[in-house]
Coordinates of N, CA and C and ligand atoms in Angstrom, one line a residue:
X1 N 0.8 -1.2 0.0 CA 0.0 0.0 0.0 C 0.9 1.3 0.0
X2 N 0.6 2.2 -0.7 CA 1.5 3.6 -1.2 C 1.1 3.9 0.5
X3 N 2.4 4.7 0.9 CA 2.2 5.5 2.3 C 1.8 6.7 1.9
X4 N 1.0 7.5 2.7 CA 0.6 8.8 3.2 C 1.3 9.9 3.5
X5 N 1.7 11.1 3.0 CA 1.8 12.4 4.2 C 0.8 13.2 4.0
X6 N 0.7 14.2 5.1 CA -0.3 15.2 5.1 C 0.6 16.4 5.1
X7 N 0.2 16.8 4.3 CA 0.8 18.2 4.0 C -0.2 19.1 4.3
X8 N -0.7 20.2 6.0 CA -1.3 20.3 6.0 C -0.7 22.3 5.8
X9 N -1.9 23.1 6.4 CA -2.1 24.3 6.2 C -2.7 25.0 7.2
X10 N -2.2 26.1 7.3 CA -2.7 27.1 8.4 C -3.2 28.3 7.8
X11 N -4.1 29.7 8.5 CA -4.9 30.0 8.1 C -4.2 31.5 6.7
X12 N -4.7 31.9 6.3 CA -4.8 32.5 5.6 C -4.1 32.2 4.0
X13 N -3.4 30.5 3.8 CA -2.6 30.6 3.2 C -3.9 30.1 2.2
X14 N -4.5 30.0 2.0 CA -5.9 30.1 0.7 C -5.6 31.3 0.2
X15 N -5.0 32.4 0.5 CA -4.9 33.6 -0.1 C -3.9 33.8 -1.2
X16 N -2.8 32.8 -0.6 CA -1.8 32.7 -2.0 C -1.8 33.2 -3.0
X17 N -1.0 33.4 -3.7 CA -1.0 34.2 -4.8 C -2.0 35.2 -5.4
X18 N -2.9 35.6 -4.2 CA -4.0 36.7 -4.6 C -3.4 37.8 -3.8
X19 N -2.9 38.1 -2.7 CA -2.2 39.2 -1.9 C -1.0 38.9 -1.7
X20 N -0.5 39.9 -1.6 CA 1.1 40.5 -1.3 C 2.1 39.2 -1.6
X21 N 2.0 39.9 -3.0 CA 3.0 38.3 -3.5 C 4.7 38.7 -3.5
X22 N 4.9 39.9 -3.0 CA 5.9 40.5 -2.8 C 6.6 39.7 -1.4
X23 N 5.7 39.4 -0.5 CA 5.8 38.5 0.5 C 6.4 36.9 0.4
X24 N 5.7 36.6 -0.2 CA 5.0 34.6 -0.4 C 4.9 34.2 -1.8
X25 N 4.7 35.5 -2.9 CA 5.9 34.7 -4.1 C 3.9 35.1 -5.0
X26 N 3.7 34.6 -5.9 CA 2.8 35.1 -7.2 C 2.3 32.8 -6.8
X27 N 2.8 32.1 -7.0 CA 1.8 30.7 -6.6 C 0.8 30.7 -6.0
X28 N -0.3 30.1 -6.1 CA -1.5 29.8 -5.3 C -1.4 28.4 -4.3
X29 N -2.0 28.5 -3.7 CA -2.0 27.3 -2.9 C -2.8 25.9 -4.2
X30 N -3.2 25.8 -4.6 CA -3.4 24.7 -5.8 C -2.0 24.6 -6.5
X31 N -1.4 25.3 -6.6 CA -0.3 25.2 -7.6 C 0.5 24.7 -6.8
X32 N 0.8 24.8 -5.9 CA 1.9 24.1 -4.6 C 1.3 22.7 -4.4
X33 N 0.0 22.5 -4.3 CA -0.6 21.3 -4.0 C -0.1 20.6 -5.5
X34 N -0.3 20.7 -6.4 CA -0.4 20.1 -7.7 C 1.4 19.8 -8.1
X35 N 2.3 20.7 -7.5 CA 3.6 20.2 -7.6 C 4.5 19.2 -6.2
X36 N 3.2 19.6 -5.1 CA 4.0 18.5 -4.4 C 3.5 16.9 -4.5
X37 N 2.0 17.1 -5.2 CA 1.4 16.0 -5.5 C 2.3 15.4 -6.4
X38 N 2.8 15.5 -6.9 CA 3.7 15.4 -8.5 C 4.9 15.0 -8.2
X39 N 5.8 15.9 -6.9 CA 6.6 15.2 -6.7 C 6.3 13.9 -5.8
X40 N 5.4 13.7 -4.9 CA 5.2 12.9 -4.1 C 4.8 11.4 -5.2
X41 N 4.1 11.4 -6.8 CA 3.8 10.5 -7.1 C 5.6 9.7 -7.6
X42 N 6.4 10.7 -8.0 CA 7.6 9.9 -8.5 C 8.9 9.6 -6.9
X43 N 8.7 9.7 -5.9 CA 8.8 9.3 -4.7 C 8.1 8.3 -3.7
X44 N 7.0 7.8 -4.5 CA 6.1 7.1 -4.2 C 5.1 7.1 -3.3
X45 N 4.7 8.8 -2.9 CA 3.6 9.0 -1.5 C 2.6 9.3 -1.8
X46 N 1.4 9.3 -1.6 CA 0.1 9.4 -1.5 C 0.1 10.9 -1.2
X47 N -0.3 11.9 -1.9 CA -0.5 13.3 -0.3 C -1.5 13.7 -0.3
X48 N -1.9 13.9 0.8 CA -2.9 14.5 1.7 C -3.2 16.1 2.1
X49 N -3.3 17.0 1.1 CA -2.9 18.0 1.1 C -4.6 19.0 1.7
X50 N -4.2 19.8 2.4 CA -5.4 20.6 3.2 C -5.3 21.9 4.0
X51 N -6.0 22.4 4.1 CA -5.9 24.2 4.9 C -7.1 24.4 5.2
X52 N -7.1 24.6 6.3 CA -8.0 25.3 7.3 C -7.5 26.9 8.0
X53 N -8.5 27.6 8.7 CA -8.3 28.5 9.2 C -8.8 28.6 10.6
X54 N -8.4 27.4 11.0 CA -8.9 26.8 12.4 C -8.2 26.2 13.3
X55 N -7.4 26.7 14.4 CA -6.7 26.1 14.7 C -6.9 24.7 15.4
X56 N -8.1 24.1 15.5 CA -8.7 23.6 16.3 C -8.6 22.1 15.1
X57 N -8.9 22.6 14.0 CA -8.6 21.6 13.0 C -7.7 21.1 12.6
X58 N -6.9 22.1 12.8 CA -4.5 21.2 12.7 C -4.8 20.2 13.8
X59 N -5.1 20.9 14.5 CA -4.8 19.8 16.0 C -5.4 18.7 15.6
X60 N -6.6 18.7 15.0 CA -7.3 17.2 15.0 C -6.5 16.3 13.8
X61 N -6.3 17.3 12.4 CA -5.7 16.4 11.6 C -4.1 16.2 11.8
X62 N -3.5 16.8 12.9 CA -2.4 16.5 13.2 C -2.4 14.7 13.6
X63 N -3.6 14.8 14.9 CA -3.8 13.7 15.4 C -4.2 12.5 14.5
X64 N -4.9 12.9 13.5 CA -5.6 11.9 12.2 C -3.9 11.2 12.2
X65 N -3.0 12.2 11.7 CA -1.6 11.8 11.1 C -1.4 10.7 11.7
X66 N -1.8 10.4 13.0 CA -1.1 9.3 13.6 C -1.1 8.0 13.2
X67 N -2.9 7.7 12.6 CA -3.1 6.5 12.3 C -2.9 6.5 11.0
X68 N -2.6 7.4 10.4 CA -3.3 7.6 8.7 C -2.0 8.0 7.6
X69 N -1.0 8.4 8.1 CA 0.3 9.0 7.6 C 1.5 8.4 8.3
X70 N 2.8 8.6 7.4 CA 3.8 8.2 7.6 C 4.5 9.0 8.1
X71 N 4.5 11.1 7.7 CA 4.9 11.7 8.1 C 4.1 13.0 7.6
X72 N 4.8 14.2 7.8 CA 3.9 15.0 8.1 C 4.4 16.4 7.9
X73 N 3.9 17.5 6.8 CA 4.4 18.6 6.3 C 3.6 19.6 6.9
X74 N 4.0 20.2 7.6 CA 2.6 21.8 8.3 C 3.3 23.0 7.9
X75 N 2.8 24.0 8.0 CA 2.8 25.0 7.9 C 1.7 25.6 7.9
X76 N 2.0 26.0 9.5 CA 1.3 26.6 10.9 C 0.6 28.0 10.1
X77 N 1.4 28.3 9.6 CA 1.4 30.0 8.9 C 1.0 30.8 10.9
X78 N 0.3 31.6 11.2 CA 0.7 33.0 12.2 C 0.0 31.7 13.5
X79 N -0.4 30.4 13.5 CA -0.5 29.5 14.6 C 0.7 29.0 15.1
X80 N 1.9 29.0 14.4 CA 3.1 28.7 14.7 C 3.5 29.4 15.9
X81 N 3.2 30.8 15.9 CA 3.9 31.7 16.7 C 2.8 31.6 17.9
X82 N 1.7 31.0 18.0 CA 0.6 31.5 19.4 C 0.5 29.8 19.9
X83 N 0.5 28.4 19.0 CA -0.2 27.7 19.4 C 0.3 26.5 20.4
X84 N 0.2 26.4 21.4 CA 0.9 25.4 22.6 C 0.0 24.3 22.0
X85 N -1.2 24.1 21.6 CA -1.9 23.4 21.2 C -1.6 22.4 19.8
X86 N -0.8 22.9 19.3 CA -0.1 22.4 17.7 C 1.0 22.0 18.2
X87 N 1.6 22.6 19.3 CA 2.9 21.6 19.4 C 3.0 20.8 20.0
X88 N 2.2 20.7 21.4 CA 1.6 19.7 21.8 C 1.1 18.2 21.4
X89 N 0.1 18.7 20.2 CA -0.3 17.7 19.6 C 0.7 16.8 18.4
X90 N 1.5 17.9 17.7 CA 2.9 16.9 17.2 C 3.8 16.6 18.1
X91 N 4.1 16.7 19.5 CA 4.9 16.1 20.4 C 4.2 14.6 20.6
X92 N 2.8 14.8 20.7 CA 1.7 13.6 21.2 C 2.0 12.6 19.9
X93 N 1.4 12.4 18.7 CA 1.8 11.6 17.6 C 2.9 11.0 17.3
X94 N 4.0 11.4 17.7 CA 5.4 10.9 17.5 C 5.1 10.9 16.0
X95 N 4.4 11.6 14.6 CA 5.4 10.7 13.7 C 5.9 11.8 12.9
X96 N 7.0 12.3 12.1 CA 8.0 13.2 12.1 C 7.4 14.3 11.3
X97 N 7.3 15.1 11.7 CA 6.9 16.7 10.8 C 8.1 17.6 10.6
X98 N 7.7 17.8 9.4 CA 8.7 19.2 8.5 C 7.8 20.2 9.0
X99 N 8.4 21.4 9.7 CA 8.1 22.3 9.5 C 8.3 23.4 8.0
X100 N 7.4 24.2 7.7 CA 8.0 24.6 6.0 C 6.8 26.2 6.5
X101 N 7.9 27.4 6.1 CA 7.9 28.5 6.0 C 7.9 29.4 4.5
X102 N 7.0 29.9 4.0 CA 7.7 30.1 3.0 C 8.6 31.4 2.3
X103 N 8.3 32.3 3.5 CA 8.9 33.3 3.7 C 9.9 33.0 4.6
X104 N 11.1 34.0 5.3 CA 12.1 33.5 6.1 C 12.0 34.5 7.2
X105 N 11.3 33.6 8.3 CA 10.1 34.1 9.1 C 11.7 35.6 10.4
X106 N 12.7 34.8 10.3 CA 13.8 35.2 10.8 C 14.5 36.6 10.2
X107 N 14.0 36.8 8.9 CA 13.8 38.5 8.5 C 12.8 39.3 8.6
X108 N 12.0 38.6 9.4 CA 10.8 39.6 9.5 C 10.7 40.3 10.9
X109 N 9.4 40.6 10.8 CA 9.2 40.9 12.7 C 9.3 40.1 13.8
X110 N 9.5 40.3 14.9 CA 10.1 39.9 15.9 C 9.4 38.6 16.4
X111 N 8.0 39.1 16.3 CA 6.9 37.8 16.5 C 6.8 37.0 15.6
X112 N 7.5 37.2 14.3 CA 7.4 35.8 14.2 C 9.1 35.0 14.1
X113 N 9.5 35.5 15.2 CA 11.2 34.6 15.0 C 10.8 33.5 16.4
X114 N 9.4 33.5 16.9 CA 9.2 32.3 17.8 C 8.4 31.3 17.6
X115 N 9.0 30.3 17.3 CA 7.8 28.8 16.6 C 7.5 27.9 17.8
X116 N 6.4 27.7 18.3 CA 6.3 26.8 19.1 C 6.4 25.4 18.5
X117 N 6.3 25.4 17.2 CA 6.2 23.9 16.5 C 7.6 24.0 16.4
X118 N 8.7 24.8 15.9 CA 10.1 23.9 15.7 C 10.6 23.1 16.8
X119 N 10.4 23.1 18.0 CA 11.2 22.2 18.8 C 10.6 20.9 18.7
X120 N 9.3 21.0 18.2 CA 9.1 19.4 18.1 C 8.6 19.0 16.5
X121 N 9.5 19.7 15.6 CA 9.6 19.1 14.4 C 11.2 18.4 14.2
X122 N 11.0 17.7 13.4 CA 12.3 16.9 13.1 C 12.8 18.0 12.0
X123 N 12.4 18.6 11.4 CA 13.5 19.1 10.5 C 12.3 20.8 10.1
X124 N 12.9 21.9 9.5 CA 12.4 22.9 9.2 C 12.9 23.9 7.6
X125 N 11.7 24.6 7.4 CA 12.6 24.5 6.1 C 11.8 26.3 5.8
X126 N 12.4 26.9 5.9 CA 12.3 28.4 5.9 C 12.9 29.5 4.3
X127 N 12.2 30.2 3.9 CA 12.9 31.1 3.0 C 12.6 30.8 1.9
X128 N 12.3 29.3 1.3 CA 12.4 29.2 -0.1 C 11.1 29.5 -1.3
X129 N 10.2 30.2 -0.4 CA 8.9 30.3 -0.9 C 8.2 29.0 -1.4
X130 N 7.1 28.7 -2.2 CA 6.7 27.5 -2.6 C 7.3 26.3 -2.9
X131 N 9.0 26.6 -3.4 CA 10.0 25.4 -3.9 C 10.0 24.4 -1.9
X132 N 9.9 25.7 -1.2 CA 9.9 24.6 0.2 C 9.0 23.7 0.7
X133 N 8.0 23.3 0.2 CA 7.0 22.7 0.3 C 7.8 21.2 -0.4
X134 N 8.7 20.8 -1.5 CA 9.1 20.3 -2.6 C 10.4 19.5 -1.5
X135 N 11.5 20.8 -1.0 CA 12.2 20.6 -0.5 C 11.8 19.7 1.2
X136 N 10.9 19.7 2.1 CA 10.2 19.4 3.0 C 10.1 18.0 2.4
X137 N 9.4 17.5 1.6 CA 8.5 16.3 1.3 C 10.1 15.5 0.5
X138 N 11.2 16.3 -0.2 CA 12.6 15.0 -0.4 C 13.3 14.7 0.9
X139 N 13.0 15.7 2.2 CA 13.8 15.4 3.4 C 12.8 14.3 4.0
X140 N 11.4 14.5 4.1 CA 10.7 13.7 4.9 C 10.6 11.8 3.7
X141 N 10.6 12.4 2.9 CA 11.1 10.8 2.2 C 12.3 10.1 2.5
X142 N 13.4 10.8 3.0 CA 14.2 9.9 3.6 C 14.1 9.4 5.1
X143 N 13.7 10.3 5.6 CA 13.3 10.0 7.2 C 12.5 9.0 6.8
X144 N 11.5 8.8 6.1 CA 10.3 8.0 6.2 C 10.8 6.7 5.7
X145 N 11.8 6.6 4.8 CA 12.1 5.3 3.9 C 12.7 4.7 5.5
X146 N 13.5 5.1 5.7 CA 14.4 4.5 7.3 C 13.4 3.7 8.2
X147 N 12.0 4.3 8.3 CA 11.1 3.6 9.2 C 11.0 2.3 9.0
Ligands
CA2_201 O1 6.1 32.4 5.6 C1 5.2 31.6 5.9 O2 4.9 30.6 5.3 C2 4.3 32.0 7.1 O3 3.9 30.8 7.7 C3 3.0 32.7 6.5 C4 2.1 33.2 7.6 C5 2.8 34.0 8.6 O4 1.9 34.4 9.7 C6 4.0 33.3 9.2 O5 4.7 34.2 10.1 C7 5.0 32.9 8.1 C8 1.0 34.0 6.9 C9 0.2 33.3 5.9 C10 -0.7 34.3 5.3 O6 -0.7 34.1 3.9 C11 -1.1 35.1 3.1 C12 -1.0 34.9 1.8 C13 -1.4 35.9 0.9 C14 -1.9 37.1 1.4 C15 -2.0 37.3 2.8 C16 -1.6 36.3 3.6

């Protein structure tokens, strides 16, 4: 059976490539889904790709991840910086999440140079706009193959 990740989403990033693309780059969020889907078929994963504007719903599909996925791509977007609840819940699952930024949250403002999700992701991937979504899913295919 092909393994799973969830490539999940936090709120506002449905907006993609409709505002301030001077920010987060001129892609839409479909366009990122459709290239990580693409790379995930010649890597061999299934993805599970989704966004909400709820924080309440990371947390539950974080939890889904446990029974349902091999590993696990978020990007919290402005939940990163407030939510004890999202890191919590990927501390709880044990199974390995990329953090992925697509701006480089560490030239911005001050509030956002604090992630409550990096201390309990296995790996993080900041700066590269959309290509990081790409970059995230070739790191978590080797973590994942090791399992
Ligand atoms: O750089 C990233 O990927 C962020 O996670 C994006 C979040 C921000 O709060 C984080 O600090 C860094 C914001 C996502 C909002 O996306 C928009 C897209 C287009 C127009 C407006 C917002």
């Amino acid at each position: 059976m092909t393994a799973t990740i969830f490539v999940l989403n936090g709120p506002n990033l449905n907006l993609l490539g409709l505002r301030e693309p001077e920010v987060y780059g001129s892609d839409t969020l479909n366009d990122i889904e459709d290239r990580v889907r693409a790379r995930g078929k010649t890597l061999g994963f299934e993805i599970d790709f989704r966004q909400t504007n709820v924080e309440g719903q990371l947390v539950d599909w974080v939890q889904e991840a446990r029974t349902k996925a091999k590993g696990l791509i978020i990007n919290p977007a402005a939940y990163t910086h407030t939510s004890v609840a999202l890191h919590d819940a990927i501390k709880a699952v044990g199974v390995p999440a990329i953090e992925v930024h697509l701006s480089n949250t560490y030239a911005r403002e001050d509030f956002r140079h604090h992630s409550y999700v990096s201390p309990v992701a296995h790996g993080i991937v900041v700066g590269f706009g959309a290509y990081g979504y790409e970059l995230a899913l070739e790191g978590l295919a080797r973590i994942v193959s090791k399992n």
